[in-house]
Amino acid sequence: MSGGPPPVKPADRRSGIPAAVASLELGGVAVVPTDTVYGLAARVDRPAALRAVFEVKGRPDGLALPVLVGTWRQVPAVASEWPRSASVLAARFWPGPLTVVVPARPEVGPLLGGDGATVGLRRPANRFVRSLCARTGPLAVTSANRHGQAPCTTVDEVLAELGGPGAPRALGVVLDGGTCDGTPSTVVDCTGSEISCIREGAIPWGWVQAALR
């Protein structure tokens, strides 16, 4: 008999929601479709699961995991402050491909990597992911690929890159949402007196600046 975990069988995103919720509750790592690309997801209140995301992806500890929220009410569970600039931009561009970086709650930030002082938050346009977050709480989600490689846009690509022999850790529930090939989000630092662009993505930087005028 060959060793290693059994192959992962992808589940339809709708029928697989209960399994994903249960797996995430138990500290598992789920593969989920988003409005940009496929992501590795873990609950922000499950430290071992967050470590597993870093392991599976090979992500350096210095790069913090971004967080997706399903509703506005989930923001205070992760952010210690909500600057006016973040409020204005989120009201204009959420749900959608805009990540706002704000001060993190001290019990959450260090678990996400980076300096532990800030967190990138986004409310995605994908209704499925918002629904999942609404049931699980905020989810740390990063693209489902090895660090430095191109993002995976299909479940087959995810399993080929992260689920095969020699993978550092078995994946949990894998939800198949078809092809996900959206443009990565624009990331804006809202922690200072003036906003700054960390990454220009789907939303042009000029639109972000115009929203605050």
PDB file of N, CA and C in Angstrom, residues 30-131:
ATOM      1  N   ALA A  30      -9.220  25.127   4.008  1.00  0.00           N
ATOM      2  CA  ALA A  30     -10.101  24.870   2.880  1.00  0.00           C
ATOM      3  C   ALA A  30      -9.616  25.619   1.644  1.00  0.00           C
ATOM      4  N   VAL A  31      -9.867  25.030   0.489  1.00  0.00           N
ATOM      5  CA  VAL A  31      -9.621  25.710  -0.785  1.00  0.00           C
ATOM      6  C   VAL A  31     -10.953  26.246  -1.267  1.00  0.00           C
ATOM      7  N   VAL A  32     -11.019  27.555  -1.497  1.00  0.00           N
ATOM      8  CA  VAL A  32     -12.295  28.190  -1.839  1.00  0.00           C
ATOM      9  C   VAL A  32     -12.151  29.056  -3.091  1.00  0.00           C
ATOM     10  N   PRO A  33     -13.215  29.119  -3.903  1.00  0.00           N
ATOM     11  CA  PRO A  33     -13.205  30.049  -5.042  1.00  0.00           C
ATOM     12  C   PRO A  33     -13.519  31.458  -4.553  1.00  0.00           C
ATOM     13  N   THR A  34     -12.867  32.447  -5.138  1.00  0.00           N
ATOM     14  CA  THR A  34     -13.165  33.836  -4.791  1.00  0.00           C
ATOM     15  C   THR A  34     -13.424  34.623  -6.065  1.00  0.00           C
ATOM     16  N   ASP A  35     -13.636  35.943  -5.913  1.00  0.00           N
ATOM     17  CA  ASP A  35     -13.864  36.789  -7.084  1.00  0.00           C
ATOM     18  C   ASP A  35     -12.559  37.151  -7.780  1.00  0.00           C
ATOM     19  N   THR A  36     -11.425  36.719  -7.227  1.00  0.00           N
ATOM     20  CA  THR A  36     -10.144  36.940  -7.902  1.00  0.00           C
ATOM     21  C   THR A  36      -9.599  35.586  -8.374  1.00  0.00           C
ATOM     22  N   VAL A  37      -8.992  34.810  -7.469  1.00  0.00           N
ATOM     23  CA  VAL A  37      -8.464  33.483  -7.813  1.00  0.00           C
ATOM     24  C   VAL A  37      -8.831  32.513  -6.688  1.00  0.00           C
ATOM     25  N   TYR A  38      -8.414  31.251  -6.821  1.00  0.00           N
ATOM     26  CA  TYR A  38      -8.659  30.300  -5.741  1.00  0.00           C
ATOM     27  C   TYR A  38      -7.793  30.653  -4.538  1.00  0.00           C
ATOM     28  N   GLY A  39      -8.354  30.426  -3.340  1.00  0.00           N
ATOM     29  CA  GLY A  39      -7.639  30.781  -2.130  1.00  0.00           C
ATOM     30  C   GLY A  39      -7.564  29.659  -1.123  1.00  0.00           C
ATOM     31  N   LEU A  40      -6.534  29.723  -0.282  1.00  0.00           N
ATOM     32  CA  LEU A  40      -6.409  28.867   0.894  1.00  0.00           C
ATOM     33  C   LEU A  40      -7.017  29.630   2.059  1.00  0.00           C
ATOM     34  N   ALA A  41      -7.979  29.018   2.748  1.00  0.00           N
ATOM     35  CA  ALA A  41      -8.718  29.725   3.787  1.00  0.00           C
ATOM     36  C   ALA A  41      -8.592  29.034   5.139  1.00  0.00           C
ATOM     37  N   ALA A  42      -8.490  29.844   6.189  1.00  0.00           N
ATOM     38  CA  ALA A  42      -8.477  29.340   7.558  1.00  0.00           C
ATOM     39  C   ALA A  42      -9.135  30.382   8.457  1.00  0.00           C
ATOM     40  N   ARG A  43      -9.759  29.914   9.516  1.00  0.00           N
ATOM     41  CA  ARG A  43     -10.358  30.847  10.460  1.00  0.00           C
ATOM     42  C   ARG A  43      -9.274  31.613  11.202  1.00  0.00           C
ATOM     43  N   VAL A  44      -9.543  32.910  11.452  1.00  0.00           N
ATOM     44  CA  VAL A  44      -8.529  33.738  12.110  1.00  0.00           C
ATOM     45  C   VAL A  44      -8.367  33.382  13.580  1.00  0.00           C
ATOM     46  N   ASP A  45      -9.323  32.624  14.144  1.00  0.00           N
ATOM     47  CA  ASP A  45      -9.223  32.230  15.550  1.00  0.00           C
ATOM     48  C   ASP A  45      -8.732  30.796  15.714  1.00  0.00           C
ATOM     49  N   ARG A  46      -8.079  30.259  14.687  1.00  0.00           N
ATOM     50  CA  ARG A  46      -7.514  28.916  14.742  1.00  0.00           C
ATOM     51  C   ARG A  46      -6.019  29.009  14.414  1.00  0.00           C
ATOM     52  N   PRO A  47      -5.166  29.261  15.428  1.00  0.00           N
ATOM     53  CA  PRO A  47      -3.733  29.472  15.183  1.00  0.00           C
ATOM     54  C   PRO A  47      -3.063  28.355  14.400  1.00  0.00           C
ATOM     55  N   ALA A  48      -3.378  27.100  14.705  1.00  0.00           N
ATOM     56  CA  ALA A  48      -2.738  25.989  14.004  1.00  0.00           C
ATOM     57  C   ALA A  48      -3.107  25.987  12.529  1.00  0.00           C
ATOM     58  N   ALA A  49      -4.346  26.352  12.225  1.00  0.00           N
ATOM     59  CA  ALA A  49      -4.782  26.404  10.830  1.00  0.00           C
ATOM     60  C   ALA A  49      -4.070  27.526  10.086  1.00  0.00           C
ATOM     61  N   LEU A  50      -3.864  28.655  10.745  1.00  0.00           N
ATOM     62  CA  LEU A  50      -3.143  29.758  10.112  1.00  0.00           C
ATOM     63  C   LEU A  50      -1.698  29.358   9.816  1.00  0.00           C
ATOM     64  N   ARG A  51      -1.068  28.626  10.755  1.00  0.00           N
ATOM     65  CA  ARG A  51       0.291  28.152  10.508  1.00  0.00           C
ATOM     66  C   ARG A  51       0.304  27.199   9.317  1.00  0.00           C
ATOM     67  N   ALA A  52      -0.745  26.374   9.222  1.00  0.00           N
ATOM     68  CA  ALA A  52      -0.816  25.412   8.122  1.00  0.00           C
ATOM     69  C   ALA A  52      -0.895  26.117   6.776  1.00  0.00           C
ATOM     70  N   VAL A  53      -1.584  27.252   6.715  1.00  0.00           N
ATOM     71  CA  VAL A  53      -1.660  28.008   5.465  1.00  0.00           C
ATOM     72  C   VAL A  53      -0.258  28.435   5.029  1.00  0.00           C
ATOM     73  N   PHE A  54       0.541  28.941   5.974  1.00  0.00           N
ATOM     74  CA  PHE A  54       1.919  29.328   5.653  1.00  0.00           C
ATOM     75  C   PHE A  54       2.711  28.122   5.155  1.00  0.00           C
ATOM     76  N   GLU A  55       2.502  26.955   5.794  1.00  0.00           N
ATOM     77  CA  GLU A  55       3.236  25.751   5.421  1.00  0.00           C
ATOM     78  C   GLU A  55       2.851  25.273   4.027  1.00  0.00           C
ATOM     79  N   VAL A  56       1.539  25.176   3.778  1.00  0.00           N
ATOM     80  CA  VAL A  56       1.060  24.666   2.493  1.00  0.00           C
ATOM     81  C   VAL A  56       1.547  25.545   1.345  1.00  0.00           C
ATOM     82  N   LYS A  57       1.499  26.848   1.547  1.00  0.00           N
ATOM     83  CA  LYS A  57       1.868  27.784   0.479  1.00  0.00           C
ATOM     84  C   LYS A  57       3.383  28.000   0.395  1.00  0.00           C
ATOM     85  N   GLY A  58       4.085  27.740   1.505  1.00  0.00           N
ATOM     86  CA  GLY A  58       5.497  28.102   1.550  1.00  0.00           C
ATOM     87  C   GLY A  58       5.650  29.607   1.640  1.00  0.00           C
ATOM     88  N   ARG A  59       4.739  30.253   2.331  1.00  0.00           N
ATOM     89  CA  ARG A  59       4.706  31.709   2.421  1.00  0.00           C
ATOM     90  C   ARG A  59       5.616  32.184   3.549  1.00  0.00           C
ATOM     91  N   PRO A  60       6.458  33.168   3.296  1.00  0.00           N
ATOM     92  CA  PRO A  60       7.318  33.693   4.357  1.00  0.00           C
ATOM     93  C   PRO A  60       6.494  34.302   5.491  1.00  0.00           C
ATOM     94  N   ASP A  61       6.972  34.137   6.730  1.00  0.00           N
ATOM     95  CA  ASP A  61       6.256  34.679   7.883  1.00  0.00           C
ATOM     96  C   ASP A  61       6.105  36.197   7.814  1.00  0.00           C
ATOM     97  N   GLY A  62       7.022  36.846   7.119  1.00  0.00           N
ATOM     98  CA  GLY A  62       6.985  38.300   7.049  1.00  0.00           C
ATOM     99  C   GLY A  62       5.871  38.855   6.187  1.00  0.00           C
ATOM    100  N   LEU A  63       5.200  37.996   5.424  1.00  0.00           N
ATOM    101  CA  LEU A  63       4.085  38.447   4.582  1.00  0.00           C
ATOM    102  C   LEU A  63       2.776  38.075   5.271  1.00  0.00           C
ATOM    103  N   ALA A  64       2.094  39.062   5.781  1.00  0.00           N
ATOM    104  CA  ALA A  64       0.861  38.809   6.532  1.00  0.00           C
ATOM    105  C   ALA A  64      -0.246  38.261   5.640  1.00  0.00           C
ATOM    106  N   LEU A  65      -1.092  37.427   6.231  1.00  0.00           N
ATOM    107  CA  LEU A  65      -2.255  36.905   5.515  1.00  0.00           C
ATOM    108  C   LEU A  65      -3.370  37.944   5.504  1.00  0.00           C
ATOM    109  N   PRO A  66      -3.972  38.218   4.345  1.00  0.00           N
ATOM    110  CA  PRO A  66      -5.134  39.109   4.307  1.00  0.00           C
ATOM    111  C   PRO A  66      -6.367  38.387   4.828  1.00  0.00           C
ATOM    112  N   VAL A  67      -7.389  39.147   5.176  1.00  0.00           N
ATOM    113  CA  VAL A  67      -8.598  38.587   5.782  1.00  0.00           C
ATOM    114  C   VAL A  67      -9.826  39.015   4.994  1.00  0.00           C
ATOM    115  N   LEU A  68     -10.719  38.056   4.754  1.00  0.00           N
ATOM    116  CA  LEU A  68     -12.002  38.340   4.112  1.00  0.00           C
ATOM    117  C   LEU A  68     -13.101  38.343   5.167  1.00  0.00           C
ATOM    118  N   VAL A  69     -14.033  39.281   5.035  1.00  0.00           N
ATOM    119  CA  VAL A  69     -15.184  39.342   5.935  1.00  0.00           C
ATOM    120  C   VAL A  69     -16.454  39.191   5.111  1.00  0.00           C
ATOM    121  N   GLY A  70     -17.468  38.615   5.742  1.00  0.00           N
ATOM    122  CA  GLY A  70     -18.731  38.415   5.044  1.00  0.00           C
ATOM    123  C   GLY A  70     -19.687  39.579   5.218  1.00  0.00           C
ATOM    124  N   THR A  71     -19.579  40.266   6.364  1.00  0.00           N
ATOM    125  CA  THR A  71     -20.464  41.386   6.671  1.00  0.00           C
ATOM    126  C   THR A  71     -19.653  42.496   7.344  1.00  0.00           C
ATOM    127  N   TRP A  72     -20.217  43.685   7.347  1.00  0.00           N
ATOM    128  CA  TRP A  72     -19.565  44.814   8.023  1.00  0.00           C
ATOM    129  C   TRP A  72     -19.390  44.526   9.506  1.00  0.00           C
ATOM    130  N   ARG A  73     -20.328  43.773  10.089  1.00  0.00           N
ATOM    131  CA  ARG A  73     -20.281  43.508  11.527  1.00  0.00           C
ATOM    132  C   ARG A  73     -19.051  42.700  11.935  1.00  0.00           C
ATOM    133  N   GLN A  74     -18.407  42.040  10.982  1.00  0.00           N
ATOM    134  CA  GLN A  74     -17.232  41.236  11.315  1.00  0.00           C
ATOM    135  C   GLN A  74     -15.942  42.042  11.375  1.00  0.00           C
ATOM    136  N   VAL A  75     -15.962  43.266  10.904  1.00  0.00           N
ATOM    137  CA  VAL A  75     -14.746  44.085  10.884  1.00  0.00           C
ATOM    138  C   VAL A  75     -14.147  44.280  12.280  1.00  0.00           C
ATOM    139  N   PRO A  76     -14.959  44.648  13.311  1.00  0.00           N
ATOM    140  CA  PRO A  76     -14.377  44.873  14.638  1.00  0.00           C
ATOM    141  C   PRO A  76     -13.740  43.637  15.267  1.00  0.00           C
ATOM    142  N   ALA A  77     -14.050  42.454  14.764  1.00  0.00           N
ATOM    143  CA  ALA A  77     -13.442  41.242  15.302  1.00  0.00           C
ATOM    144  C   ALA A  77     -11.975  41.131  14.908  1.00  0.00           C
ATOM    145  N   VAL A  78     -11.578  41.892  13.887  1.00  0.00           N
ATOM    146  CA  VAL A  78     -10.206  41.805  13.372  1.00  0.00           C
ATOM    147  C   VAL A  78      -9.473  43.136  13.494  1.00  0.00           C
ATOM    148  N   ALA A  79     -10.161  44.235  13.271  1.00  0.00           N
ATOM    149  CA  ALA A  79      -9.536  45.562  13.261  1.00  0.00           C
ATOM    150  C   ALA A  79      -9.719  46.262  14.607  1.00  0.00           C
ATOM    151  N   SER A  80      -8.637  46.848  15.123  1.00  0.00           N
ATOM    152  CA  SER A  80      -8.734  47.592  16.380  1.00  0.00           C
ATOM    153  C   SER A  80      -9.178  49.027  16.140  1.00  0.00           C
ATOM    154  N   GLU A  81      -8.945  49.526  14.927  1.00  0.00           N
ATOM    155  CA  GLU A  81      -9.379  50.871  14.545  1.00  0.00           C
ATOM    156  C   GLU A  81      -9.929  50.807  13.124  1.00  0.00           C
ATOM    157  N   TRP A  82     -10.811  51.757  12.834  1.00  0.00           N
ATOM    158  CA  TRP A  82     -11.392  51.830  11.495  1.00  0.00           C
ATOM    159  C   TRP A  82     -11.317  53.285  11.050  1.00  0.00           C
ATOM    160  N   PRO A  83     -10.184  53.680  10.465  1.00  0.00           N
ATOM    161  CA  PRO A  83      -9.985  55.077  10.076  1.00  0.00           C
ATOM    162  C   PRO A  83     -11.055  55.559   9.094  1.00  0.00           C
ATOM    163  N   ARG A  84     -11.215  56.877   9.060  1.00  0.00           N
ATOM    164  CA  ARG A  84     -12.206  57.449   8.147  1.00  0.00           C
ATOM    165  C   ARG A  84     -11.913  57.072   6.708  1.00  0.00           C
ATOM    166  N   SER A  85     -10.642  57.069   6.321  1.00  0.00           N
ATOM    167  CA  SER A  85     -10.305  56.724   4.938  1.00  0.00           C
ATOM    168  C   SER A  85     -10.754  55.314   4.599  1.00  0.00           C
ATOM    169  N   ALA A  86     -10.581  54.369   5.529  1.00  0.00           N
ATOM    170  CA  ALA A  86     -11.017  52.990   5.294  1.00  0.00           C
ATOM    171  C   ALA A  86     -12.529  52.930   5.173  1.00  0.00           C
ATOM    172  N   SER A  87     -13.232  53.692   6.010  1.00  0.00           N
ATOM    173  CA  SER A  87     -14.691  53.711   5.972  1.00  0.00           C
ATOM    174  C   SER A  87     -15.206  54.231   4.638  1.00  0.00           C
ATOM    175  N   VAL A  88     -14.601  55.324   4.158  1.00  0.00           N
ATOM    176  CA  VAL A  88     -15.026  55.920   2.885  1.00  0.00           C
ATOM    177  C   VAL A  88     -14.748  54.973   1.726  1.00  0.00           C
ATOM    178  N   LEU A  89     -13.563  54.391   1.706  1.00  0.00           N
ATOM    179  CA  LEU A  89     -13.197  53.513   0.587  1.00  0.00           C
ATOM    180  C   LEU A  89     -14.018  52.227   0.589  1.00  0.00           C
ATOM    181  N   ALA A  90     -14.245  51.652   1.766  1.00  0.00           N
ATOM    182  CA  ALA A  90     -15.044  50.436   1.839  1.00  0.00           C
ATOM    183  C   ALA A  90     -16.486  50.701   1.425  1.00  0.00           C
ATOM    184  N   ALA A  91     -17.016  51.855   1.815  1.00  0.00           N
ATOM    185  CA  ALA A  91     -18.377  52.199   1.425  1.00  0.00           C
ATOM    186  C   ALA A  91     -18.489  52.351  -0.090  1.00  0.00           C
ATOM    187  N   ARG A  92     -17.414  52.814  -0.714  1.00  0.00           N
ATOM    188  CA  ARG A  92     -17.426  53.032  -2.165  1.00  0.00           C
ATOM    189  C   ARG A  92     -17.153  51.755  -2.949  1.00  0.00           C
ATOM    190  N   PHE A  93     -16.222  50.927  -2.475  1.00  0.00           N
ATOM    191  CA  PHE A  93     -15.755  49.812  -3.307  1.00  0.00           C
ATOM    192  C   PHE A  93     -16.091  48.417  -2.782  1.00  0.00           C
ATOM    193  N   TRP A  94     -16.638  48.304  -1.604  1.00  0.00           N
ATOM    194  CA  TRP A  94     -17.046  46.986  -1.097  1.00  0.00           C
ATOM    195  C   TRP A  94     -18.509  46.728  -1.407  1.00  0.00           C
ATOM    196  N   PRO A  95     -18.905  45.496  -1.677  1.00  0.00           N
ATOM    197  CA  PRO A  95     -18.018  44.354  -1.893  1.00  0.00           C
ATOM    198  C   PRO A  95     -17.285  44.479  -3.229  1.00  0.00           C
ATOM    199  N   GLY A  96     -16.027  44.093  -3.225  1.00  0.00           N
ATOM    200  CA  GLY A  96     -15.238  44.204  -4.436  1.00  0.00           C
ATOM    201  C   GLY A  96     -13.759  44.039  -4.170  1.00  0.00           C
ATOM    202  N   PRO A  97     -12.938  44.237  -5.206  1.00  0.00           N
ATOM    203  CA  PRO A  97     -11.502  43.951  -5.134  1.00  0.00           C
ATOM    204  C   PRO A  97     -10.669  45.078  -4.527  1.00  0.00           C
ATOM    205  N   LEU A  98     -11.021  45.505  -3.323  1.00  0.00           N
ATOM    206  CA  LEU A  98     -10.234  46.510  -2.610  1.00  0.00           C
ATOM    207  C   LEU A  98      -9.906  45.992  -1.220  1.00  0.00           C
ATOM    208  N   THR A  99      -8.616  45.937  -0.900  1.00  0.00           N
ATOM    209  CA  THR A  99      -8.158  45.542   0.435  1.00  0.00           C
ATOM    210  C   THR A  99      -7.660  46.782   1.156  1.00  0.00           C
ATOM    211  N   VAL A 100      -8.204  47.029   2.335  1.00  0.00           N
ATOM    212  CA  VAL A 100      -7.775  48.178   3.133  1.00  0.00           C
ATOM    213  C   VAL A 100      -6.945  47.669   4.306  1.00  0.00           C
ATOM    214  N   VAL A 101      -5.786  48.271   4.503  1.00  0.00           N
ATOM    215  CA  VAL A 101      -4.896  47.899   5.598  1.00  0.00           C
ATOM    216  C   VAL A 101      -5.137  48.847   6.761  1.00  0.00           C
ATOM    217  N   VAL A 102      -5.502  48.271   7.913  1.00  0.00           N
ATOM    218  CA  VAL A 102      -5.854  49.053   9.104  1.00  0.00           C
ATOM    219  C   VAL A 102      -5.176  48.424  10.323  1.00  0.00           C
ATOM    220  N   PRO A 103      -5.176  49.112  11.471  1.00  0.00           N
ATOM    221  CA  PRO A 103      -4.604  48.516  12.677  1.00  0.00           C
ATOM    222  C   PRO A 103      -5.348  47.241  13.074  1.00  0.00           C
ATOM    223  N   ALA A 104      -4.592  46.218  13.457  1.00  0.00           N
ATOM    224  CA  ALA A 104      -5.175  44.929  13.813  1.00  0.00           C
ATOM    225  C   ALA A 104      -5.396  44.820  15.318  1.00  0.00           C
ATOM    226  N   ARG A 105      -6.363  44.013  15.701  1.00  0.00           N
ATOM    227  CA  ARG A 105      -6.540  43.697  17.115  1.00  0.00           C
ATOM    228  C   ARG A 105      -5.308  42.932  17.598  1.00  0.00           C
ATOM    229  N   PRO A 106      -4.807  43.231  18.787  1.00  0.00           N
ATOM    230  CA  PRO A 106      -3.549  42.628  19.242  1.00  0.00           C
ATOM    231  C   PRO A 106      -3.603  41.117  19.387  1.00  0.00           C
ATOM    232  N   GLU A 107      -4.786  40.560  19.605  1.00  0.00           N
ATOM    233  CA  GLU A 107      -4.884  39.110  19.724  1.00  0.00           C
ATOM    234  C   GLU A 107      -4.989  38.417  18.375  1.00  0.00           C
ATOM    235  N   VAL A 108      -5.173  39.190  17.310  1.00  0.00           N
ATOM    236  CA  VAL A 108      -5.324  38.628  15.963  1.00  0.00           C
ATOM    237  C   VAL A 108      -4.097  38.874  15.101  1.00  0.00           C
ATOM    238  N   GLY A 109      -3.600  40.109  15.087  1.00  0.00           N
ATOM    239  CA  GLY A 109      -2.516  40.505  14.196  1.00  0.00           C
ATOM    240  C   GLY A 109      -1.310  39.586  14.194  1.00  0.00           C
ATOM    241  N   PRO A 110      -0.744  39.234  15.360  1.00  0.00           N
ATOM    242  CA  PRO A 110       0.460  38.387  15.366  1.00  0.00           C
ATOM    243  C   PRO A 110       0.236  37.007  14.750  1.00  0.00           C
ATOM    244  N   LEU A 111      -0.992  36.508  14.774  1.00  0.00           N
ATOM    245  CA  LEU A 111      -1.277  35.193  14.203  1.00  0.00           C
ATOM    246  C   LEU A 111      -1.268  35.212  12.678  1.00  0.00           C
ATOM    247  N   LEU A 112      -1.411  36.406  12.096  1.00  0.00           N
ATOM    248  CA  LEU A 112      -1.524  36.530  10.646  1.00  0.00           C
ATOM    249  C   LEU A 112      -0.177  36.745   9.963  1.00  0.00           C
ATOM    250  N   GLY A 113       0.896  36.889  10.756  1.00  0.00           N
ATOM    251  CA  GLY A 113       2.208  37.116  10.175  1.00  0.00           C
ATOM    252  C   GLY A 113       2.491  38.598   9.990  1.00  0.00           C
ATOM    253  N   GLY A 114       3.571  38.892   9.300  1.00  0.00           N
ATOM    254  CA  GLY A 114       3.966  40.282   9.110  1.00  0.00           C
ATOM    255  C   GLY A 114       4.403  40.907  10.421  1.00  0.00           C
ATOM    256  N   ASP A 115       4.153  42.219  10.572  1.00  0.00           N
ATOM    257  CA  ASP A 115       4.565  42.895  11.805  1.00  0.00           C
ATOM    258  C   ASP A 115       3.563  42.697  12.930  1.00  0.00           C
ATOM    259  N   GLY A 116       2.407  42.114  12.609  1.00  0.00           N
ATOM    260  CA  GLY A 116       1.392  41.855  13.616  1.00  0.00           C
ATOM    261  C   GLY A 116       0.592  43.068  14.025  1.00  0.00           C
ATOM    262  N   ALA A 117       0.964  44.245  13.512  1.00  0.00           N
ATOM    263  CA  ALA A 117       0.305  45.477  13.930  1.00  0.00           C
ATOM    264  C   ALA A 117      -0.854  45.857  13.022  1.00  0.00           C
ATOM    265  N   THR A 118      -0.849  45.357  11.803  1.00  0.00           N
ATOM    266  CA  THR A 118      -1.880  45.739  10.838  1.00  0.00           C
ATOM    267  C   THR A 118      -2.514  44.498  10.222  1.00  0.00           C
ATOM    268  N   VAL A 119      -3.656  44.720   9.565  1.00  0.00           N
ATOM    269  CA  VAL A 119      -4.349  43.640   8.867  1.00  0.00           C
ATOM    270  C   VAL A 119      -4.981  44.205   7.603  1.00  0.00           C
ATOM    271  N   GLY A 120      -4.935  43.427   6.526  1.00  0.00           N
ATOM    272  CA  GLY A 120      -5.592  43.801   5.280  1.00  0.00           C
ATOM    273  C   GLY A 120      -6.968  43.159   5.228  1.00  0.00           C
ATOM    274  N   LEU A 121      -7.994  43.964   5.095  1.00  0.00           N
ATOM    275  CA  LEU A 121      -9.374  43.476   5.106  1.00  0.00           C
ATOM    276  C   LEU A 121     -10.048  43.719   3.765  1.00  0.00           C
ATOM    277  N   ARG A 122     -10.869  42.750   3.374  1.00  0.00           N
ATOM    278  CA  ARG A 122     -11.642  42.888   2.130  1.00  0.00           C
ATOM    279  C   ARG A 122     -12.984  42.187   2.287  1.00  0.00           C
ATOM    280  N   ARG A 123     -14.014  42.797   1.744  1.00  0.00           N
ATOM    281  CA  ARG A 123     -15.330  42.157   1.638  1.00  0.00           C
ATOM    282  C   ARG A 123     -15.516  41.815   0.175  1.00  0.00           C
ATOM    283  N   PRO A 124     -15.396  40.534  -0.179  1.00  0.00           N
ATOM    284  CA  PRO A 124     -15.354  40.148  -1.590  1.00  0.00           C
ATOM    285  C   PRO A 124     -16.709  40.265  -2.292  1.00  0.00           C
ATOM    286  N   ALA A 125     -16.653  40.414  -3.601  1.00  0.00           N
ATOM    287  CA  ALA A 125     -17.874  40.474  -4.397  1.00  0.00           C
ATOM    288  C   ALA A 125     -18.514  39.095  -4.552  1.00  0.00           C
ATOM    289  N   ASN A 126     -17.707  38.048  -4.449  1.00  0.00           N
ATOM    290  CA  ASN A 126     -18.202  36.685  -4.604  1.00  0.00           C
ATOM    291  C   ASN A 126     -19.185  36.357  -3.478  1.00  0.00           C
ATOM    292  N   ARG A 127     -20.441  36.110  -3.836  1.00  0.00           N
ATOM    293  CA  ARG A 127     -21.472  35.881  -2.819  1.00  0.00           C
ATOM    294  C   ARG A 127     -21.232  34.600  -2.041  1.00  0.00           C
ATOM    295  N   PHE A 128     -20.665  33.596  -2.707  1.00  0.00           N
ATOM    296  CA  PHE A 128     -20.413  32.343  -2.021  1.00  0.00           C
ATOM    297  C   PHE A 128     -19.435  32.548  -0.866  1.00  0.00           C
ATOM    298  N   VAL A 129     -18.343  33.249  -1.123  1.00  0.00           N
ATOM    299  CA  VAL A 129     -17.342  33.453  -0.077  1.00  0.00           C
ATOM    300  C   VAL A 129     -17.913  34.319   1.044  1.00  0.00           C
ATOM    301  N   ARG A 130     -18.704  35.323   0.691  1.00  0.00           N
ATOM    302  CA  ARG A 130     -19.332  36.144   1.728  1.00  0.00           C
ATOM    303  C   ARG A 130     -20.249  35.290   2.599  1.00  0.00           C
ATOM    304  N   SER A 131     -20.976  34.383   1.963  1.00  0.00           N
ATOM    305  CA  SER A 131     -21.870  33.494   2.713  1.00  0.00           C
ATOM    306  C   SER A 131     -21.074  32.577   3.630  1.00  0.00           C
TER     307      SER A 131
END
